[in-house]
Amino acid sequence: MPRASARRPPAAQRHADSIRFVLFEARPAGLTFAQLVRSSELSPHQARSGLACLRDIIAEQGWPPLIWTSADGYQFCSDTTELQAYEVAVIRAKLTEIRRFITGVVIPHATLQPKGRWIKHLNTQLSSVESTLDVIADYIDA
């Protein structure tokens, strides 16, 4: 089965176009999700679908990335400092999510099944991911 970006429905593409248009009109300011929903006249579900599709289109077209910050909401960004801060914030959030998954699910599973091949493999791979994300999250541009 193809990835979600490869089986993009036409409706999601229309929603992405609406969101892109609204964000370009709001530039340089960003829009919160509620503002984005109101301005685009989409439902919250349609807006989420459009945002996901828009991120895929941005990657394909090589356009400036779409970021979200609590202060400014959704906005297109080409400032490297802002992009790096956003990337580090996302990496830190994912690192927290992975750590909670390891401590809340994987370790208790390993306790229940200490000799299982699957859990050993999973633990090894997730530890590697955690280590890599930790290095990235602690990166400070000198």
XYZ file of C-alpha atoms in Angstrom:
142
model
C 0.000 0.000 0.000
C 1.428 3.416 -0.925
C 2.259 6.014 1.688
C -0.426 8.504 2.652
C 1.296 11.234 0.632
C 1.137 9.061 -2.497
C -2.596 8.387 -2.147
C -3.578 11.967 -1.461
C -7.286 12.480 -2.125
C -8.345 15.444 -4.268
C -10.339 16.883 -1.356
C -7.210 17.067 0.805
C -5.419 18.871 -2.028
C -8.236 21.425 -2.244
C -8.076 21.921 1.532
C -4.296 22.353 1.305
C -4.739 24.996 -1.407
C -7.270 26.851 0.765
C -4.928 26.793 3.746
C -1.950 27.923 1.662
C -3.988 30.822 0.265
C -5.146 31.893 3.740
C -1.617 31.666 5.162
C -0.198 33.725 2.295
C -2.817 36.398 2.957
C -1.907 36.473 6.644
C 1.841 36.778 6.004
C 4.096 37.667 7.736
C 1.883 36.935 10.728
C 0.852 33.383 11.460
C -2.559 31.976 12.272
C -3.693 29.857 15.174
C -5.566 26.676 14.295
C -8.910 28.280 15.195
C -8.124 31.302 13.010
C -7.052 28.989 10.205
C -10.323 27.055 10.420
C -12.407 30.255 10.424
C -10.449 31.943 7.631
C -10.427 28.926 5.348
C -14.062 28.023 6.126
C -13.006 24.398 6.614
C -14.020 22.052 9.410
C -11.298 21.181 11.938
C -10.979 17.728 10.333
C -10.641 19.248 6.866
C -8.065 21.736 8.148
C -5.956 18.941 9.692
C -6.195 16.956 6.476
C -5.245 20.039 4.478
C -2.285 20.800 6.739
C -0.953 17.256 6.349
C -1.383 17.423 2.589
C 0.175 20.899 2.448
C 3.283 19.636 4.253
C 3.629 16.885 1.623
C 3.190 19.394 -1.206
C 5.735 21.748 0.377
C 8.273 18.902 0.512
C 7.624 17.969 -3.129
C 7.789 21.542 -4.417
C 10.728 22.717 -2.308
C 8.731 25.610 -0.817
C 9.583 27.214 2.542
C 8.563 24.993 5.457
C 5.342 25.416 7.387
C 5.982 25.639 11.112
C 3.801 26.073 14.193
C 4.694 28.026 17.299
C 2.517 28.764 20.293
C 3.233 32.478 19.926
C 2.517 32.870 16.193
C 0.570 29.783 15.158
C 1.038 28.336 11.650
C 3.305 30.234 9.296
C 5.719 29.755 6.439
C 9.290 30.258 7.555
C 12.630 30.631 5.829
C 14.635 32.047 8.753
C 17.245 29.447 9.680
C 17.287 30.428 13.355
C 13.520 30.017 13.693
C 13.611 26.761 11.740
C 16.341 25.341 13.959
C 14.446 26.334 17.113
C 11.289 24.685 15.737
C 13.165 21.523 14.743
C 14.807 21.209 18.162
C 11.431 21.732 19.880
C 9.843 18.976 17.763
C 12.788 16.631 18.388
C 12.536 17.234 22.141
C 8.800 16.467 22.062
C 9.420 13.240 20.117
C 12.232 12.314 22.506
C 9.855 12.697 25.455
C 7.254 10.591 23.643
C 9.790 7.832 22.878
C 11.093 7.840 26.465
C 7.576 7.523 27.870
C 6.840 4.682 25.450
C 10.019 2.872 26.511
C 9.391 3.301 30.241
C 5.642 2.753 30.098
C 5.357 -0.116 27.595
C 8.658 -1.604 26.448
C 10.326 -2.046 29.848
C 7.235 -3.647 31.445
C 6.967 -5.922 28.379
C 10.637 -6.874 28.752
C 9.974 -7.699 32.404
C 7.124 -10.009 31.411
C 9.049 -11.650 28.581
C 12.805 -11.288 29.319
C 13.952 -13.818 26.696
C 11.739 -12.690 23.814
C 13.556 -11.884 20.569
C 11.044 -9.243 19.583
C 11.330 -7.254 22.802
C 15.139 -7.417 22.758
C 15.174 -6.168 19.181
C 12.627 -3.435 19.951
C 14.534 -2.305 23.019
C 17.810 -2.139 21.089
C 16.297 -0.151 18.213
C 14.404 2.273 20.454
C 17.480 2.843 22.592
C 19.347 3.770 19.418
C 16.583 6.170 18.365
C 16.503 7.682 21.853
C 20.260 8.192 21.821
C 20.192 9.846 18.396
C 17.321 12.160 19.307
C 19.059 13.039 22.576
C 22.176 14.138 20.672
C 20.091 16.272 18.316
C 18.018 17.780 21.145
C 21.154 18.848 23.003
C 22.762 20.382 19.935
C 23.640 24.032 20.423
C 25.000 26.033 17.494
C 28.299 27.437 18.714
